[in-house]
């Protein structure tokens, strides 16, 4: 969510990082936040269910999930970056800059190697289903539509299906292009994205990192700055009364943008992206199979019926979730 300087995802995310160059200096994994320290972690990966991610917290859940052979196989093309970002997820030495219970949490720390901020965010969508939230986030064309509409971003995304090893929905290469300014013609990211999903448990994990060794006639345009996604991990899972997406991301936009400005945008952008996500889900989520979509409840100044400033609410029957009002952070 740190991509407002260069587009939607640019600012919020070397070869396998030379085991991720920066990560080759192994740091002791930090304990997860105190709320998860006393959690009982399942001994076997197969024992982990969707609710465990919520109850254990993402760091402890990720420790278990990454043991699963299908996960390791899915992440193999970005093995080093996956290990690198997993270590980062385990760290707890982060500053919390946004804490909106049952809505949004944002944590940051400065990366020692780049001086840029690493972001950890948790976005909760009330009434959502994890499968639909994943679809709305991972479908690049659909995501482009709602981010453009609700955030006004002018970016282009291209799925380079002809690249070696490409498998739709599993191992993809994505080219992101962002508008330029008086100093440059544009900026781009060339990412590899690996995805693991378990529909039965409603768990979804995907990782972005710089695509290495890709030669393509569409990249790079003259005068365009090539940024670098060092790593980005997303996990989608259910929470009481809805679904959440967790993100850990470090991206270097490159070029002449001062790091102080990139970091300032990194801190300010997650709130607006969260609002856009809620609108994007309300606009594009499919109803639960077998349940007809209900008309949204329209509120304006506390009154129903106005066509302005619409607020859409979702019933348990429509969204297929139940849960209490307990705080999630």
Short mmCIF file of C-alpha atoms in Angstrom, two decimals:
data_model
loop_
_atom_site.label_atom_id
_atom_site.label_comp_id
_atom_site.label_asym_id
_atom_site.label_seq_id
_atom_site.Cartn_x
_atom_site.Cartn_y
_atom_site.Cartn_z
CA UNK A 1 0.00 0.00 0.00
CA UNK A 2 2.93 2.17 -0.22
CA UNK A 3 2.68 2.69 -3.94
CA UNK A 4 1.09 6.13 -4.19
CA UNK A 5 4.27 7.77 -5.46
CA UNK A 6 4.46 5.41 -8.40
CA UNK A 7 1.07 3.83 -8.54
CA UNK A 8 -1.10 1.34 -6.80
CA UNK A 9 1.29 -1.25 -5.54
CA UNK A 10 4.64 0.24 -6.39
CA UNK A 11 5.51 1.79 -3.10
CA UNK A 12 3.80 -0.66 -0.83
CA UNK A 13 6.05 -3.88 -1.80
CA UNK A 14 18.42 -9.46 -6.68
CA UNK A 15 18.09 -12.73 -7.75
CA UNK A 16 16.56 -14.80 -5.08
CA UNK A 17 18.10 -11.92 -3.20
CA UNK A 18 21.41 -13.90 -3.25
CA UNK A 19 19.44 -15.76 -0.69
CA UNK A 20 18.01 -12.26 -0.55
CA UNK A 21 21.36 -10.49 -0.08
CA UNK A 22 19.98 -8.55 2.85
CA UNK A 23 18.59 -11.71 4.38
CA UNK A 24 21.85 -13.58 4.11
CA UNK A 25 22.81 -11.76 7.28
CA UNK A 26 20.58 -14.02 9.30
CA UNK A 27 18.78 -12.30 12.12
CA UNK A 28 17.22 -14.17 14.94
CA UNK A 29 13.49 -14.31 14.26
CA UNK A 30 11.71 -12.07 16.71
CA UNK A 31 8.74 -13.19 18.71
CA UNK A 32 5.36 -12.32 17.35
CA UNK A 33 3.34 -9.60 19.11
CA UNK A 34 2.49 -10.31 22.71
CA UNK A 35 -1.11 -11.20 21.88
CA UNK A 36 0.16 -14.32 20.07
CA UNK A 37 3.09 -15.30 22.25
CA UNK A 38 1.06 -17.60 24.47
CA UNK A 39 -0.91 -19.20 21.64
CA UNK A 40 -0.68 -22.96 21.22
CA UNK A 41 0.68 -23.57 17.74
CA UNK A 42 -0.47 -26.80 16.04
CA UNK A 43 2.35 -29.32 15.87
CA UNK A 44 1.40 -30.45 12.38
CA UNK A 45 0.65 -28.22 9.45
CA UNK A 46 -2.46 -30.19 8.56
CA UNK A 47 -4.00 -29.28 11.92
CA UNK A 48 -4.12 -25.60 11.01
CA UNK A 49 -7.56 -24.33 10.03
CA UNK A 50 -8.78 -20.92 8.92
CA UNK A 51 -9.82 -19.78 12.43
CA UNK A 52 -6.33 -20.59 13.71
CA UNK A 53 -4.87 -17.75 11.64
CA UNK A 54 -7.11 -15.30 13.46
CA UNK A 55 -6.55 -16.84 16.90
CA UNK A 56 -2.80 -17.43 16.54
CA UNK A 57 -1.96 -14.35 14.53
CA UNK A 58 -0.29 -14.39 11.12
CA UNK A 59 3.32 -14.91 12.36
CA UNK A 60 2.52 -18.11 14.28
CA UNK A 61 0.18 -19.35 11.58
CA UNK A 62 2.81 -18.74 8.91
CA UNK A 63 5.32 -20.83 10.88
CA UNK A 64 2.94 -23.75 10.47
CA UNK A 65 1.73 -23.13 6.93
CA UNK A 66 5.21 -22.90 5.46
CA UNK A 67 5.90 -26.46 6.62
CA UNK A 68 3.28 -27.80 4.23
CA UNK A 69 4.76 -29.40 1.12
CA UNK A 70 2.23 -27.76 -1.26
CA UNK A 71 3.17 -24.36 0.12
CA UNK A 72 6.88 -24.99 -0.32
CA UNK A 73 6.27 -26.19 -3.87
CA UNK A 74 4.13 -23.17 -4.74
CA UNK A 75 6.73 -20.75 -3.38
CA UNK A 76 9.72 -22.51 -4.99
CA UNK A 77 10.20 -19.93 -7.80
CA UNK A 78 10.65 -17.25 -5.12
CA UNK A 79 12.06 -19.51 -2.40
CA UNK A 80 14.70 -17.10 -1.10
CA UNK A 81 12.39 -14.10 -1.11
CA UNK A 82 9.70 -16.15 0.64
CA UNK A 83 12.12 -17.15 3.39
CA UNK A 84 13.27 -13.55 3.66
CA UNK A 85 9.80 -12.08 4.06
CA UNK A 86 8.76 -14.85 6.47
CA UNK A 87 11.62 -13.84 8.75
CA UNK A 88 10.40 -10.26 8.56
CA UNK A 89 6.86 -11.27 9.45
CA UNK A 90 8.19 -12.93 12.63
CA UNK A 91 9.82 -9.72 13.86
CA UNK A 92 8.02 -7.64 16.46
CA UNK A 93 10.25 -4.55 16.61
CA UNK A 94 7.75 -2.45 14.65
CA UNK A 95 6.11 0.87 15.40
CA UNK A 96 2.32 0.85 15.20
CA UNK A 97 1.21 4.03 13.43
CA UNK A 98 -2.44 3.14 12.77
CA UNK A 99 -4.64 1.05 15.05
CA UNK A 100 -8.31 1.11 14.16
CA UNK A 101 -9.92 -1.90 15.87
CA UNK A 102 -11.75 -4.24 13.47
CA UNK A 103 -10.64 -2.08 10.53
CA UNK A 104 -6.97 -1.38 9.93
CA UNK A 105 -3.60 -1.83 11.57
CA UNK A 106 -0.38 -0.41 10.12
CA UNK A 107 3.12 -1.09 11.48
CA UNK A 108 6.44 0.18 10.14
CA UNK A 109 10.16 -0.13 10.66
CA UNK A 110 13.10 1.17 8.66
CA UNK A 111 14.97 -1.40 6.62
CA UNK A 112 18.66 -1.38 7.49
CA UNK A 113 19.84 -1.97 3.94
CA UNK A 114 17.75 0.52 1.97
CA UNK A 115 16.63 3.09 4.53
CA UNK A 116 13.08 2.58 3.27
CA UNK A 117 10.13 1.61 5.42
CA UNK A 118 8.88 -1.95 5.61
CA UNK A 119 5.13 -2.00 6.05
CA UNK A 120 2.97 -4.56 7.80
CA UNK A 121 -0.73 -3.93 7.35
CA UNK A 122 -3.88 -5.81 8.28
CA UNK A 123 -7.04 -4.73 6.44
CA UNK A 124 -10.35 -6.13 7.65
CA UNK A 125 -13.42 -6.17 5.43
CA UNK A 126 -16.57 -6.69 7.53
CA UNK A 127 -19.01 -9.18 6.05
CA UNK A 128 -16.48 -10.43 3.50
CA UNK A 129 -15.62 -13.99 2.58
CA UNK A 130 -11.93 -14.84 2.33
CA UNK A 131 -12.36 -16.43 -1.10
CA UNK A 132 -14.00 -13.32 -2.53
CA UNK A 133 -11.52 -10.97 -0.91
CA UNK A 134 -8.71 -12.99 -2.45
CA UNK A 135 -10.33 -12.85 -5.88
CA UNK A 136 -10.83 -9.09 -5.72
CA UNK A 137 -7.20 -8.59 -4.69
CA UNK A 138 -5.49 -11.13 -6.97
CA UNK A 139 -7.41 -10.59 -10.21
CA UNK A 140 -5.15 -7.92 -11.71
CA UNK A 141 -7.70 -6.59 -14.20
CA UNK A 142 -10.48 -6.39 -11.62
CA UNK A 143 -8.17 -4.79 -9.09
CA UNK A 144 -7.09 -2.23 -11.66
CA UNK A 145 -10.74 -1.29 -12.18
CA UNK A 146 -11.60 -0.59 -8.56
CA UNK A 147 -8.29 1.01 -7.66
CA UNK A 148 -8.61 3.34 -10.65
CA UNK A 149 -12.20 4.21 -9.74
CA UNK A 150 -11.77 4.70 -6.02
CA UNK A 151 -8.19 5.98 -5.86
CA UNK A 152 -7.77 7.64 -9.25
CA UNK A 153 -4.57 5.79 -10.06
CA UNK A 154 -3.41 5.85 -13.67
CA UNK A 155 -1.42 2.66 -14.05
CA UNK A 156 -1.26 -0.21 -16.49
CA UNK A 157 -0.85 -3.89 -15.68
CA UNK A 158 0.11 -6.56 -18.16
CA UNK A 159 0.16 -10.30 -17.59
CA UNK A 160 3.20 -11.66 -19.48
CA UNK A 161 1.82 -15.14 -20.10
CA UNK A 162 4.50 -16.04 -22.66
CA UNK A 163 7.36 -15.96 -20.14
CA UNK A 164 9.08 -19.29 -19.28
CA UNK A 165 7.51 -21.24 -16.43
CA UNK A 166 4.33 -19.18 -16.45
CA UNK A 167 1.29 -20.89 -14.89
CA UNK A 168 -1.89 -18.85 -14.56
CA UNK A 169 -2.83 -18.30 -10.93
CA UNK A 170 0.32 -20.02 -9.65
CA UNK A 171 3.54 -18.62 -11.13
CA UNK A 172 2.96 -15.40 -13.05
CA UNK A 173 5.02 -12.48 -14.35
CA UNK A 174 3.30 -9.11 -14.12
CA UNK A 175 4.45 -5.82 -15.64
CA UNK A 176 3.24 -2.69 -13.83
CA UNK A 177 3.61 0.69 -15.55
CA UNK A 178 3.07 4.04 -13.89
CA UNK A 179 2.89 7.55 -15.35
CA UNK A 180 5.97 9.73 -15.33
CA UNK A 181 6.66 13.39 -14.67
CA UNK A 182 8.93 16.14 -15.93
CA UNK A 183 11.97 14.19 -14.72
CA UNK A 184 11.15 10.80 -16.26
CA UNK A 185 8.82 9.19 -18.79
CA UNK A 186 7.50 6.64 -16.37
CA UNK A 187 8.24 3.98 -13.83
CA UNK A 188 7.72 0.24 -13.95
CA UNK A 189 7.91 -2.91 -11.90
CA UNK A 190 8.43 -6.38 -13.31
CA UNK A 191 7.21 -8.83 -10.67
CA UNK A 192 7.00 -12.57 -10.36
CA UNK A 193 3.97 -13.64 -8.32
CA UNK A 194 3.63 -17.08 -6.76
CA UNK A 195 0.34 -18.17 -5.21
CA UNK A 196 -0.86 -20.93 -2.90
CA UNK A 197 -4.50 -21.40 -2.00
CA UNK A 198 -6.54 -23.87 -0.01
CA UNK A 199 -10.19 -23.42 -0.89
CA UNK A 200 -11.38 -25.91 1.70
CA UNK A 201 -9.71 -24.01 4.54
CA UNK A 202 -10.27 -20.63 2.88
CA UNK A 203 -6.58 -19.75 3.20
CA UNK A 204 -4.70 -17.81 0.51
CA UNK A 205 -1.03 -16.87 0.35
CA UNK A 206 0.80 -15.04 -2.43
CA UNK A 207 4.25 -13.50 -2.77
CA UNK A 208 5.65 -10.85 -5.13
CA UNK A 209 9.31 -10.16 -5.86
CA UNK A 210 11.38 -8.80 -8.71
CA UNK A 211 11.23 -11.13 -11.73
CA UNK A 212 14.79 -12.15 -12.53
CA UNK A 213 16.17 -13.19 -15.91
CA UNK A 214 13.12 -12.08 -17.90
CA UNK A 215 13.90 -10.66 -21.32
CA UNK A 216 10.86 -9.15 -22.96
CA UNK A 217 10.43 -6.74 -25.85
CA UNK A 218 7.92 -4.73 -23.82
CA UNK A 219 10.42 -3.88 -21.11
CA UNK A 220 12.11 -1.50 -20.42
CA UNK A 221 11.01 1.66 -22.25
CA UNK A 222 13.58 4.35 -22.86
CA UNK A 223 13.51 6.94 -20.13
CA UNK A 224 11.56 4.65 -17.78
CA UNK A 225 12.85 3.92 -14.29
CA UNK A 226 12.71 0.28 -13.23
CA UNK A 227 11.81 -0.07 -9.57
CA UNK A 228 12.32 -3.22 -7.53
CA UNK A 229 9.92 -5.23 -5.43
CA UNK A 230 12.26 -6.68 -2.82
CA UNK A 231 9.44 -8.72 -1.34
CA UNK A 232 5.73 -8.64 -0.71
CA UNK A 233 3.72 -11.26 1.15
CA UNK A 234 -0.06 -11.30 1.37
CA UNK A 235 -2.28 -13.67 3.34
CA UNK A 236 -6.06 -13.75 3.10
CA UNK A 237 -8.09 -15.46 5.85
CA UNK A 238 -11.34 -15.33 7.76
CA UNK A 239 -11.96 -13.34 10.91
CA UNK A 240 -15.11 -13.11 13.07
CA UNK A 241 -17.71 -11.33 10.97
CA UNK A 242 -15.60 -10.97 7.84
CA UNK A 243 -12.21 -11.51 6.24
CA UNK A 244 -8.78 -9.92 6.41
CA UNK A 245 -5.73 -9.46 4.23
CA UNK A 246 -2.30 -9.21 5.84
CA UNK A 247 0.57 -7.59 3.91
CA UNK A 248 4.30 -7.33 4.57
CA UNK A 249 6.08 -5.33 1.87
CA UNK A 250 9.35 -3.65 0.97
CA UNK A 251 9.73 -1.94 -2.40
CA UNK A 252 12.47 0.32 -3.75
CA UNK A 253 11.03 2.73 -6.36
CA UNK A 254 14.54 3.67 -7.51
CA UNK A 255 15.10 6.91 -9.39
CA UNK A 256 15.53 10.33 -7.81
CA UNK A 257 12.57 10.33 -5.40
CA UNK A 258 13.99 11.16 -1.95
CA UNK A 259 13.68 8.33 0.53
CA UNK A 260 12.13 10.70 3.04
CA UNK A 261 9.29 11.38 0.61
CA UNK A 262 8.80 7.69 -0.16
CA UNK A 263 8.64 6.94 3.57
CA UNK A 264 6.22 9.80 4.20
CA UNK A 265 3.88 8.46 1.53
CA UNK A 266 4.26 4.97 2.95
CA UNK A 267 2.86 6.15 6.26
CA UNK A 268 -0.02 8.15 4.84
CA UNK A 269 -1.28 5.88 2.08
CA UNK A 270 -2.72 2.77 3.83
CA UNK A 271 -5.80 4.58 5.15
CA UNK A 272 -6.96 5.71 1.71
CA UNK A 273 -6.22 2.28 0.24
CA UNK A 274 -8.27 0.65 3.00
CA UNK A 275 -11.26 2.84 2.20
CA UNK A 276 -10.90 1.97 -1.49
CA UNK A 277 -10.72 -1.74 -0.66
CA UNK A 278 -14.01 -1.58 1.25
CA UNK A 279 -15.67 0.13 -1.73
CA UNK A 280 -14.07 -2.28 -4.19
CA UNK A 281 -15.36 -5.28 -2.26
CA UNK A 282 -18.87 -3.83 -1.98
CA UNK A 283 -18.91 -3.13 -5.73
CA UNK A 284 -17.50 -6.42 -7.03
CA UNK A 285 -18.03 -9.21 -4.50
CA UNK A 286 -20.19 -12.07 -5.69
CA UNK A 287 -22.92 -13.29 -3.32
CA UNK A 288 -22.49 -16.56 -1.50
CA UNK A 289 -23.56 -19.47 -3.75
CA UNK A 290 -27.27 -20.12 -3.36
CA UNK A 291 -27.94 -16.72 -1.80
CA UNK A 292 -29.43 -13.88 -3.77
CA UNK A 293 -27.70 -10.54 -3.53
CA UNK A 294 -29.71 -8.15 -1.43
CA UNK A 295 -30.16 -4.51 -2.28
CA UNK A 296 -27.64 -2.38 -0.37
CA UNK A 297 -28.83 -0.29 2.52
CA UNK A 298 -28.37 3.31 1.47
CA UNK A 299 -27.69 5.85 4.15
CA UNK A 300 -27.18 9.58 3.87
CA UNK A 301 -27.06 11.68 6.98
CA UNK A 302 -28.71 8.85 8.86
CA UNK A 303 -31.56 8.51 6.32
CA UNK A 304 -32.27 5.75 3.86
CA UNK A 305 -33.12 6.31 0.24
CA UNK A 306 -30.64 8.97 -0.88
CA UNK A 307 -28.54 8.21 -3.95
CA UNK A 308 -25.61 10.17 -2.57
CA UNK A 309 -22.86 9.06 -0.20
CA UNK A 310 -23.95 5.44 -0.27
CA UNK A 311 -23.02 3.09 2.51
CA UNK A 312 -23.46 -0.62 1.80
CA UNK A 313 -23.99 -3.05 4.60
CA UNK A 314 -23.93 -6.82 4.32
CA UNK A 315 -26.00 -9.38 6.18
CA UNK A 316 -24.69 -12.71 7.44
CA UNK A 317 -26.91 -14.49 4.92
CA UNK A 318 -25.43 -12.51 2.02
CA UNK A 319 -21.79 -12.72 3.00
CA UNK A 320 -21.73 -16.12 4.62
CA UNK A 321 -19.93 -15.02 7.79
CA UNK A 322 -20.87 -14.98 11.42
CA UNK A 323 -18.95 -13.57 14.30
CA UNK A 324 -18.90 -11.31 17.26
CA UNK A 325 -17.80 -7.77 17.78
CA UNK A 326 -14.57 -8.56 19.59
CA UNK A 327 -11.54 -6.47 18.77
CA UNK A 328 -9.17 -8.02 16.27
CA UNK A 329 -6.16 -5.98 17.35
#
